Amino acid sequence: MAYVITTGCIDVKDGACVQCCPVDCIYTGGRTLYIHPDECIDCGVCEPACPTQAIYEDRRLPAPLRPFLAINREFFGAQVSALGSPGGAADVGAVTCDHPVVAAWPAQGASGG
């Protein structure tokens, strides 16, 4: 995994990162966005585009946010969204589920899309 979306995106989902991602690896969940770890090419374009500073390079992820490495990966697995590796978010569209940690997260901010 190269980049990770964390708490700053929950209930915000600004989408600036989605628009600038050259490989379409940022997927929309119910309350937040998720970066597909096998599709991200580590270009870093998304990080400065995020107005809530929710995106981090995995090697620079602050300790309290490290669980989001697994959260982003597990979102695509059979136990959460079952998306697997579809090869691009545009063809999938938004899904209504979230990783259980995100689903249980206290409400914050205004929901966007």
Tab-separated table of C-alpha atoms in Angstrom:
chain	number	residue	atom	x	y	z
A	1	MET	CA	0.000	0.000	0.000
A	2	ALA	CA	1.259	3.468	-0.742
A	3	TYR	CA	-1.316	5.988	0.478
A	4	VAL	CA	-3.969	5.674	3.163
A	5	ILE	CA	-7.172	7.598	3.861
A	6	THR	CA	-7.775	8.239	7.560
A	7	THR	CA	-10.200	9.873	10.007
A	8	GLY	CA	-10.256	13.326	8.384
A	9	CYS	CA	-12.362	11.967	5.526
A	10	ILE	CA	-15.069	10.316	7.628
A	11	ASP	CA	-18.404	12.075	7.011
A	12	VAL	CA	-16.694	14.574	4.681
A	13	LYS	CA	-15.764	12.726	1.443
A	14	ASP	CA	-14.662	15.924	-0.327
A	15	GLY	CA	-13.623	14.011	-3.447
A	16	ALA	CA	-10.773	16.241	-4.633
A	17	CYS	CA	-8.466	13.237	-4.350
A	18	VAL	CA	-10.786	11.141	-6.528
A	19	GLN	CA	-10.727	13.750	-9.277
A	20	CYS	CA	-6.935	13.930	-9.420
A	21	CYS	CA	-6.071	10.222	-9.031
A	22	PRO	CA	-4.498	9.080	-12.321
A	23	VAL	CA	-5.314	5.382	-11.760
A	24	ASP	CA	-8.835	5.667	-10.294
A	25	CYS	CA	-7.940	3.755	-7.109
A	26	ILE	CA	-9.996	5.795	-4.629
A	27	TYR	CA	-13.352	4.204	-3.883
A	28	THR	CA	-16.406	5.678	-2.172
A	29	GLY	CA	-17.837	3.961	0.872
A	30	GLY	CA	-20.825	4.996	2.931
A	31	ARG	CA	-19.034	7.465	5.225
A	32	THR	CA	-15.518	7.759	3.826
A	33	LEU	CA	-13.272	7.105	0.843
A	34	TYR	CA	-10.826	4.197	0.620
A	35	ILE	CA	-7.603	3.791	-1.380
A	36	HIS	CA	-7.222	0.361	-2.940
A	37	PRO	CA	-3.773	-0.801	-1.781
A	38	ASP	CA	-3.095	-2.964	-4.848
A	39	GLU	CA	-4.164	-0.325	-7.365
A	40	CYS	CA	-2.383	2.728	-5.878
A	41	ILE	CA	0.819	3.523	-7.789
A	42	ASP	CA	2.369	5.648	-5.020
A	43	CYS	CA	2.296	8.840	-7.115
A	44	GLY	CA	1.256	11.063	-4.186
A	45	VAL	CA	-1.040	13.335	-6.191
A	46	CYS	CA	-3.947	12.705	-3.812
A	47	GLU	CA	-2.200	13.790	-0.623
A	48	PRO	CA	-1.892	17.547	-1.311
A	49	ALA	CA	-5.332	17.579	-2.997
A	50	CYS	CA	-7.084	16.501	0.213
A	51	PRO	CA	-8.501	19.604	1.971
A	52	THR	CA	-8.961	17.730	5.268
A	53	GLN	CA	-5.413	16.304	5.319
A	54	ALA	CA	-6.830	12.796	5.668
A	55	ILE	CA	-4.356	11.130	3.289
A	56	TYR	CA	-0.923	9.914	4.342
A	57	GLU	CA	1.871	7.969	2.736
A	58	ASP	CA	1.960	4.643	4.575
A	59	ARG	CA	5.538	5.229	5.774
A	60	ARG	CA	4.564	8.600	7.289
A	61	LEU	CA	1.322	7.552	8.924
A	62	PRO	CA	1.154	8.888	12.509
A	63	ALA	CA	1.023	6.104	15.114
A	64	PRO	CA	-2.590	6.777	16.202
A	65	LEU	CA	-3.738	6.407	12.565
A	66	ARG	CA	-1.849	3.176	11.781
A	67	PRO	CA	-5.000	1.032	12.071
A	68	PHE	CA	-6.144	2.707	8.849
A	69	LEU	CA	-3.566	0.682	6.902
A	70	ALA	CA	-5.643	-2.418	7.643
A	71	ILE	CA	-8.961	-0.566	7.392
A	72	ASN	CA	-8.238	0.549	3.811
A	73	ARG	CA	-7.076	-2.946	2.810
A	74	GLU	CA	-9.871	-4.833	4.595
A	75	PHE	CA	-12.573	-2.643	3.050
A	76	PHE	CA	-12.052	-4.457	-0.271
A	77	GLY	CA	-12.162	-7.950	1.249
A	78	ALA	CA	-15.013	-10.452	1.410
A	79	GLN	CA	-15.845	-9.564	5.015
A	80	VAL	CA	-16.601	-5.891	4.203
A	81	SER	CA	-17.427	-4.792	0.630
A	82	ALA	CA	-16.331	-7.916	-1.313
A	83	LEU	CA	-15.105	-5.605	-4.091
A	84	GLY	CA	-11.819	-7.427	-4.443
A	85	SER	CA	-9.650	-5.716	-7.037
A	86	PRO	CA	-12.032	-4.322	-9.645
A	87	GLY	CA	-9.380	-2.220	-11.382
A	88	GLY	CA	-11.005	1.187	-11.039
A	89	ALA	CA	-13.542	3.025	-8.925
A	90	ALA	CA	-15.412	4.656	-11.812
A	91	ASP	CA	-16.849	1.341	-12.976
A	92	VAL	CA	-17.884	0.365	-9.439
A	93	GLY	CA	-19.527	3.559	-8.228
A	94	ALA	CA	-20.300	4.298	-4.598
A	95	VAL	CA	-20.983	1.476	-2.194
A	96	THR	CA	-23.092	1.933	0.909
A	97	CYS	CA	-21.022	-0.093	3.346
A	98	ASP	CA	-17.960	0.868	5.368
A	99	HIS	CA	-15.298	-0.957	7.315
A	100	PRO	CA	-16.750	-1.758	10.790
A	101	VAL	CA	-14.334	0.658	12.479
A	102	VAL	CA	-15.492	3.496	10.216
A	103	ALA	CA	-19.158	2.515	10.581
A	104	ALA	CA	-18.800	2.742	14.370
A	105	TRP	CA	-16.867	6.024	14.281
A	106	PRO	CA	-18.644	8.939	16.023
A	107	ALA	CA	-20.363	11.305	13.556
A	108	GLN	CA	-18.248	14.260	12.500
A	109	GLY	CA	-18.545	17.098	10.005
A	110	ALA	CA	-21.060	17.486	7.203
A	111	SER	CA	-21.483	14.577	4.788
A	112	GLY	CA	-20.440	15.310	1.229
A	113	GLY	CA	-20.132	13.127	-1.762
